[in-house]
Coordinates of N, CA and C in Angstrom, one line a residue:
Q1 N -4.0 101.3 -7.5 CA -3.5 101.1 -5.9 C -3.6 102.7 -5.4
Y2 N -3.8 102.9 -4.2 CA -3.8 104.3 -3.6 C -2.7 104.2 -2.4
I3 N -2.2 105.4 -2.1 CA -1.3 105.6 -0.8 C -1.6 106.9 -0.5
F4 N -2.2 106.8 1.2 CA -2.4 108.0 1.7 C -1.2 108.0 2.9
T5 N -0.9 109.4 3.1 CA 0.1 109.3 4.3 C 0.0 110.1 5.4
H6 N -1.1 110.6 5.7 CA -1.8 111.1 6.6 C -2.7 110.1 7.5
D7 N -2.5 109.1 8.4 CA -3.2 108.1 8.9 C -4.0 108.6 10.0
S8 N -3.7 109.5 10.6 CA -4.6 109.8 12.2 C -4.6 111.4 12.3
I9 N -4.7 111.2 13.5 CA -4.8 113.0 14.2 C -3.3 113.0 14.5
G10 N -2.5 111.9 14.5 CA -1.1 112.2 15.3 C -0.3 112.5 14.1
V11 N -0.1 113.8 13.7 CA 0.8 114.0 12.3 C 1.6 115.2 12.5
G12 N 1.7 115.3 13.6 CA 2.9 116.5 14.4 C 2.0 117.9 14.6
M13 N 2.6 118.8 14.0 CA 2.4 120.4 14.2 C 1.6 120.9 12.9
D14 N 0.8 119.8 12.0 CA 0.5 120.5 11.3 C -1.1 121.0 11.3
G15 N -1.6 120.8 12.4 CA -2.8 121.2 12.9 C -4.0 120.8 12.6
P16 N -5.1 121.5 12.8 CA -6.9 120.7 12.2 C -6.9 120.5 10.8
T17 N -6.2 121.4 9.9 CA -6.2 121.3 8.7 C -5.5 119.9 7.8
H18 N -5.0 119.2 8.9 CA -4.2 117.9 8.2 C -4.3 117.0 9.2
Q19 N -5.7 116.9 9.9 CA -6.1 116.0 10.7 C -7.0 115.1 10.1
P20 N -6.9 114.2 9.1 CA -7.8 113.3 8.5 C -8.9 112.3 9.3
V21 N -9.4 112.9 9.9 CA -10.2 112.1 11.1 C -11.3 111.1 10.3
E22 N -11.6 111.8 9.3 CA -12.8 110.9 8.5 C -12.3 110.1 7.7
L23 N -11.0 110.3 7.1 CA -10.4 109.6 5.7 C -10.7 107.9 5.6
V24 N -10.1 107.6 6.9 CA -10.0 106.1 6.9 C -11.5 105.4 6.8
S25 N -12.4 106.1 7.8 CA -13.7 105.4 7.9 C -14.5 105.8 6.5
Q26 N -14.2 106.7 5.8 CA -14.8 107.1 4.3 C -14.4 106.0 3.5
L27 N -13.1 105.6 3.5 CA -12.4 104.9 2.3 C -13.2 103.1 3.0
R28 N -12.8 102.7 4.0 CA -13.7 102.1 4.5 C -15.0 101.4 4.0
S29 N -15.5 102.4 4.0 CA -17.2 102.3 3.4 C -17.3 102.1 2.1
M30 N -16.1 102.3 1.1 CA -16.3 102.1 -0.3 C -16.2 100.6 -0.7
P31 N -17.6 100.4 -1.3 CA -17.3 98.4 -1.7 C -16.3 98.3 -2.4
R32 N -15.7 97.1 -2.3 CA -14.8 96.3 -3.0 C -13.2 97.2 -2.7
L33 N -12.9 98.3 -2.0 CA -11.9 98.9 -1.7 C -11.1 98.2 -0.5
D34 N -10.3 97.5 -0.5 CA -9.4 96.8 0.7 C -8.5 98.2 1.3
V35 N -8.6 98.7 2.5 CA -8.4 99.7 3.1 C -7.2 99.4 4.2
I36 N -5.6 99.3 4.0 CA -4.6 98.6 4.7 C -4.1 99.7 5.2
R37 N -3.9 99.6 7.0 CA -3.4 100.6 7.9 C -2.2 99.8 8.6
P38 N -1.2 99.7 8.0 CA 0.2 98.9 8.8 C 0.4 99.8 10.3
A39 N 1.0 98.7 10.9 CA 1.4 99.1 12.2 C 2.8 99.4 12.3
D40 N 3.8 98.5 11.4 CA 5.2 98.8 11.7 C 5.6 98.3 10.3
A41 N 7.1 98.2 9.9 CA 7.7 98.0 8.7 C 7.1 96.6 8.0
E42 N 7.0 95.5 9.0 CA 6.7 94.3 8.9 C 5.4 94.4 7.8
E43 N 4.6 94.9 8.8 CA 2.9 95.0 8.3 C 3.0 95.8 6.8
C44 N 3.9 97.0 6.8 CA 3.8 97.4 5.6 C 4.4 96.7 4.4
A45 N 5.3 96.0 4.5 CA 5.8 95.1 3.4 C 4.6 94.2 3.0
A46 N 3.9 93.5 4.1 CA 3.1 92.8 3.6 C 1.8 93.4 2.9
A47 N 1.5 94.6 3.4 CA 0.5 95.6 2.9 C 0.8 95.7 1.3
W48 N 2.0 96.3 1.1 CA 2.6 96.2 -0.3 C 2.2 95.0 -1.2
A49 N 2.7 93.7 -0.5 CA 2.6 92.6 -1.1 C 1.1 92.3 -1.6
M50 N 0.0 92.5 -0.5 CA -1.3 92.7 -0.7 C -1.9 93.5 -2.0
A51 N -1.2 94.6 -2.2 CA -1.9 95.4 -3.0 C -1.3 95.2 -4.4
L52 N 0.1 94.6 -4.5 CA 0.3 94.6 -5.8 C 0.0 93.0 -6.5
S53 N -0.5 92.2 -5.7 CA -1.2 91.0 -6.1 C -2.6 90.9 -6.3
R54 N -3.3 92.3 -5.9 CA -4.7 92.0 -5.9 C -5.2 92.2 -7.2
K55 N -6.1 91.4 -7.8 CA -6.4 91.4 -9.2 C -8.2 91.9 -9.1
D56 N -8.8 92.0 -8.0 CA -10.4 91.8 -8.1 C -10.9 93.3 -7.4
G57 N -9.9 94.0 -7.4 CA -10.5 95.2 -6.9 C -9.2 96.4 -6.2
P58 N -9.3 97.5 -6.1 CA -8.5 98.5 -5.4 C -8.1 98.4 -4.3
T59 N -6.8 98.8 -3.9 CA -6.3 98.9 -2.6 C -5.8 100.1 -1.9
A60 N -6.2 100.4 -0.9 CA -5.9 101.8 -0.2 C -4.5 101.6 0.9
L61 N -3.5 102.0 0.6 CA -2.8 101.6 1.9 C -2.5 103.1 2.6
I62 N -2.8 103.2 4.0 CA -2.7 104.2 4.7 C -1.7 104.1 5.7
L63 N -0.9 105.0 5.5 CA 0.7 104.9 6.0 C 0.9 106.1 6.9
S64 N 1.4 106.0 8.1 CA 1.6 107.1 9.2 C 2.9 108.1 8.9
R65 N 2.7 109.2 9.0 CA 3.6 110.1 9.2 C 4.7 110.0 10.3
Q66 N 4.2 109.4 11.4 CA 5.0 109.5 12.5 C 5.8 108.2 12.8
N67 N 6.9 108.5 13.6 CA 7.8 107.3 13.4 C 7.1 106.2 14.6
L68 N 6.9 105.1 13.9 CA 6.2 104.0 14.3 C 7.2 103.0 15.2
P69 N 7.4 102.3 16.2 CA 8.4 101.1 16.8 C 7.8 100.3 16.1
A70 N 9.1 99.3 15.8 CA 9.1 98.1 15.0 C 8.6 97.1 16.5
I71 N 7.5 96.3 16.0 CA 6.9 95.7 17.0 C 7.4 94.3 17.2
A72 N 8.2 93.9 18.3 CA 8.8 92.8 18.8 C 8.5 91.6 18.9
S73 N 6.9 91.8 19.0 CA 6.4 90.3 19.9 C 6.1 89.3 19.3
L74 N 6.1 89.5 17.8 CA 5.9 88.1 16.7 C 7.2 88.0 15.9
S75 N 7.5 87.2 15.0 CA 8.7 87.2 14.1 C 8.0 87.8 13.1
V76 N 9.1 88.0 12.2 CA 8.9 88.8 10.8 C 7.5 87.7 10.0
S77 N 8.1 86.5 9.8 CA 6.8 85.9 8.9 C 5.7 85.8 9.6
E78 N 5.6 85.7 11.2 CA 4.1 85.4 11.8 C 3.5 87.2 11.8
K79 N 4.1 88.0 11.5 CA 3.4 89.5 11.4 C 3.1 89.8 9.8
R80 N 3.8 89.3 9.1 CA 3.6 89.4 7.6 C 2.3 88.5 7.2
S81 N 2.3 87.0 7.9 CA 1.2 86.2 7.2 C -0.1 86.9 8.1
G82 N 0.1 87.2 9.4 CA -1.1 87.9 10.1 C -1.8 88.7 9.3
T83 N -0.7 89.8 8.7 CA -1.4 90.9 8.1 C -2.0 90.4 6.6
L84 N -1.6 89.2 5.8 CA -2.1 89.0 4.7 C -3.4 88.3 5.1
R85 N -3.7 88.0 6.4 CA -5.2 87.8 6.9 C -6.2 89.0 7.4
G86 N -5.6 90.0 7.2 CA -6.3 91.0 7.8 C -6.2 91.4 9.2
A87 N -6.3 90.4 10.0 CA -6.1 90.8 11.4 C -5.6 89.5 12.0
Y88 N -4.7 89.7 13.3 CA -4.2 88.6 13.7 C -4.0 88.8 15.4
V89 N -3.8 87.9 16.0 CA -3.2 87.9 17.5 C -1.7 88.4 17.6
I90 N -1.6 89.8 17.9 CA -0.2 90.3 18.1 C 0.3 90.1 19.6
R91 N -0.4 89.9 20.2 CA -0.3 89.7 21.8 C -1.2 88.7 22.6
Q92 N -0.6 87.5 22.8 CA -1.5 86.5 23.2 C -1.5 86.7 24.6
E93 N -2.8 86.6 25.1 CA -3.0 86.8 27.0 C -2.1 85.4 27.6
K94 N -1.8 85.8 29.0 CA -1.2 85.3 29.5 C -1.9 84.1 30.3
S95 N -3.1 84.5 30.6 CA -3.9 84.0 31.7 C -5.2 83.7 30.9
D96 N -6.4 83.4 31.6 CA -7.7 83.3 31.0 C -8.1 84.5 30.0
L97 N -8.6 84.4 28.8 CA -8.8 85.7 28.1 C -10.2 86.1 28.8
N98 N -10.0 87.6 29.2 CA -11.1 88.3 29.7 C -11.0 89.9 29.1
K99 N -10.4 90.1 28.0 CA -10.4 91.5 27.0 C -9.5 91.4 26.1
I100 N -10.1 92.1 24.8 CA -9.6 92.1 23.7 C -9.4 93.6 23.3
I101 N -8.0 94.1 23.0 CA -7.9 95.4 22.5 C -7.6 95.1 21.1
I102 N -8.4 95.6 20.2 CA -8.2 95.9 18.7 C -7.7 97.3 18.2
A103 N -7.0 97.1 17.4 CA -6.1 98.4 16.9 C -5.7 98.3 15.3
S104 N -5.3 99.2 14.7 CA -4.6 99.3 13.3 C -3.8 100.4 13.4
G105 N -2.6 100.5 12.6 CA -1.7 101.3 12.1 C -1.1 101.7 13.5
S106 N -0.9 102.9 13.7 CA 0.0 103.8 14.7 C -0.6 103.5 16.0
E107 N -1.8 102.8 16.4 CA -2.4 102.5 17.6 C -2.0 101.0 18.1
V108 N -1.8 100.4 17.3 CA -1.3 99.1 17.9 C 0.0 99.0 18.8
S109 N 0.9 99.8 18.4 CA 1.7 100.2 19.7 C 1.3 100.6 21.0
V110 N 0.3 101.5 20.9 CA -0.5 102.1 22.0 C -1.1 100.9 22.7
A111 N -2.1 100.0 21.8 CA -2.6 98.9 22.5 C -2.0 97.9 23.2
L112 N -0.7 97.5 22.8 CA 0.4 97.0 23.2 C 0.4 97.0 24.7
K113 N 1.0 98.6 24.9 CA 1.4 99.3 25.9 C 0.4 99.1 27.0
A114 N -1.0 99.2 26.5 CA -2.0 99.5 27.4 C -2.1 98.2 27.9
A115 N -1.8 96.9 27.2 CA -2.1 95.5 27.9 C -1.0 94.9 28.6
E116 N 0.1 95.7 28.7 CA 1.4 95.4 29.2 C 0.9 94.6 30.8
E117 N 0.4 95.3 31.5 CA -0.1 94.8 32.8 C -0.9 94.0 33.1
E118 N -1.9 93.7 31.9 CA -2.9 92.8 32.2 C -2.8 91.6 31.2
S119 N -2.9 90.3 32.4 CA -2.5 89.4 31.8 C -3.4 88.7 31.2
G120 N -4.7 89.2 31.3 CA -5.9 88.3 30.6 C -6.3 89.1 29.3
T121 N -5.4 90.2 28.9 CA -5.9 90.9 27.8 C -5.0 90.3 26.4
R122 N -5.8 90.2 25.2 CA -5.4 90.1 24.1 C -5.2 91.2 23.3
V123 N -4.1 91.3 22.4 CA -4.0 92.6 21.3 C -4.2 92.1 20.0
V124 N -5.2 92.4 19.4 CA -5.0 91.9 18.1 C -5.1 93.3 16.8
S125 N -4.2 93.2 16.0 CA -3.8 94.1 15.0 C -4.6 94.0 13.9
M126 N -5.4 94.8 13.4 CA -6.0 94.6 12.2 C -6.0 95.5 11.2
P127 N -4.9 95.1 10.3 CA -4.5 96.4 9.4 C -5.6 96.4 8.2
C128 N -6.4 95.6 8.2 CA -7.6 95.4 6.8 C -8.6 94.8 7.3
M129 N -9.6 95.3 7.6 CA -11.1 94.8 7.9 C -11.6 93.9 6.9
E130 N -11.5 94.4 5.7 CA -12.0 93.7 4.6 C -11.7 92.7 4.2
V131 N -10.2 92.4 4.1 CA -9.6 91.2 4.0 C -9.9 90.0 5.4
F132 N -9.9 90.8 6.7 CA -10.4 90.0 7.9 C -11.8 89.2 7.5
E133 N -12.8 90.1 7.0 CA -14.0 89.6 6.9 C -14.3 88.5 5.7
R134 N -13.1 88.3 4.7 CA -13.2 87.1 3.6 C -12.3 86.1 4.4
Q135 N -12.0 86.1 5.4 CA -11.4 84.7 6.1 C -12.5 83.7 6.7
S136 N -12.2 82.5 6.7 CA -13.1 81.5 7.4 C -13.7 81.8 8.6
H137 N -14.8 81.3 9.1 CA -15.6 81.7 10.3 C -14.5 81.1 11.3
E138 N -13.9 80.0 11.1 CA -12.8 79.3 12.0 C -11.9 80.4 12.6
Y139 N -11.5 81.2 11.4 CA -10.1 81.9 11.8 C -10.5 83.1 12.1
R140 N -11.4 83.8 11.8 CA -12.2 84.9 12.5 C -12.5 84.5 13.7
Q141 N -12.8 83.4 14.3 CA -13.3 83.1 15.9 C -12.1 82.9 16.2
S142 N -10.7 82.5 16.0 CA -9.6 82.2 16.5 C -8.9 83.5 16.8
V143 N -9.4 84.7 16.4 CA -8.8 86.0 16.4 C -9.7 86.7 17.4
L144 N -11.0 86.7 17.2 CA -12.1 87.4 18.2 C -12.9 86.6 18.1
P145 N -12.9 85.7 19.3 CA -13.9 84.6 19.8 C -15.3 85.1 20.5
D146 N -16.0 84.4 20.0 CA -17.5 85.5 20.2 C -17.6 85.2 21.7
Y147 N -16.9 84.2 22.6 CA -17.3 84.3 24.1 C -16.6 85.3 25.0
C148 N -15.7 86.0 24.2 CA -15.0 87.3 25.0 C -15.8 88.6 24.2
Q149 N -16.8 89.2 24.8 CA -17.3 90.1 24.3 C -16.7 91.3 24.9
N150 N -15.6 91.5 25.9 CA -15.2 92.5 26.6 C -13.9 93.0 25.6
R151 N -14.6 93.9 24.5 CA -13.5 94.1 23.5 C -13.5 96.0 23.4
I152 N -12.2 96.2 23.1 CA -12.1 97.7 23.0 C -11.3 97.9 21.5
A153 N -11.8 98.8 20.9 CA -10.9 99.1 19.5 C -10.5 100.4 19.6
I154 N -9.4 100.8 19.1 CA -8.8 101.7 19.1 C -8.2 102.5 18.0
E155 N -8.9 104.0 17.5 CA -8.5 104.4 16.3 C -8.2 105.8 16.4
A156 N -7.4 106.4 16.0 CA -6.9 107.8 16.1 C -7.7 108.6 15.0
G157 N -9.1 108.6 14.8 CA -10.0 108.9 13.8 C -11.3 108.7 14.2
V158 N -12.1 108.7 13.6 CA -13.7 108.2 13.5 C -13.9 106.9 13.5
G159 N -14.4 106.6 14.8 CA -14.5 105.1 15.1 C -15.5 104.3 14.5
G160 N -16.7 104.9 14.4 CA -17.9 104.0 14.3 C -18.0 103.0 13.5
L161 N -16.9 102.2 12.4 CA -16.9 101.4 11.9 C -16.3 100.2 13.0
W162 N -15.9 100.6 13.8 CA -15.2 99.5 14.9 C -16.4 98.9 15.9
Y163 N -17.6 99.3 16.0 CA -18.4 98.9 16.6 C -18.9 97.5 16.0
K164 N -18.5 97.2 14.9 CA -18.7 95.7 14.6 C -17.9 94.9 15.2
Y165 N -16.9 95.0 15.8 CA -16.1 94.3 16.2 C -15.7 94.7 18.3
A166 N -16.1 95.7 18.2 CA -16.0 96.1 19.7 C -17.1 96.8 20.4
K167 N -17.5 96.6 21.5 CA -18.4 97.3 22.4 C -17.8 99.0 22.7
K168 N -16.9 99.1 23.0 CA -16.0 100.4 23.4 C -15.1 100.7 22.5
I169 N -15.2 102.0 22.2 CA -14.4 102.6 20.9 C -13.4 103.8 21.5
V170 N -12.3 103.7 21.5 CA -11.3 104.9 21.9 C -10.9 105.8 20.6
S171 N -11.6 106.8 20.1 CA -11.4 107.1 18.8 C -11.7 108.8 19.1
T172 N -11.3 109.8 18.0 CA -12.0 111.0 18.0 C -12.9 111.2 16.7
D173 N -13.9 111.9 16.8 CA -14.8 112.4 15.8 C -15.0 114.1 15.7
D174 N -13.8 114.5 15.7 CA -13.7 116.1 15.5 C -12.2 116.3 15.2
F175 N -12.0 117.5 14.7 CA -10.9 118.2 14.6 C -10.3 119.0 15.6
G176 N -9.1 119.0 15.7 CA -8.3 120.0 16.4 C -8.2 119.8 17.6

């Protein structure tokens, strides 16, 4: 198991030498490596459990150095069980679904804030793409239904891998 502590460009005053914009994407492209980027303490607890129980390959935990808020939209058990499935709906839309915002790690709280004024927007926390891909088709459709193609992914780093899930990506592909 591997632990990384600089999850994004939001690492304070360290400057461009400590902005690992490429790290998460590089790790996600490695075969059989589960890359988990938790959004809060409860997702982190589930990530540890996943990493310690995995027997068929390595796991990389990508932790933030930022002070992340505890996300109160769901219960502890809902967040932990959602994390164990790789992705889950952390904010259900309040009217007809017309947009999905997908994020992981420190960007989940940003996605939730962005969706506050939009009743038809769902927010998905995706701490681990690899685990999500191993879920049943039915589960993946319950989180990211095909009929909603208006999807935006947020990653404070290189965002190219998110095009598998979203048409619009808010990311950074440069240092400094």
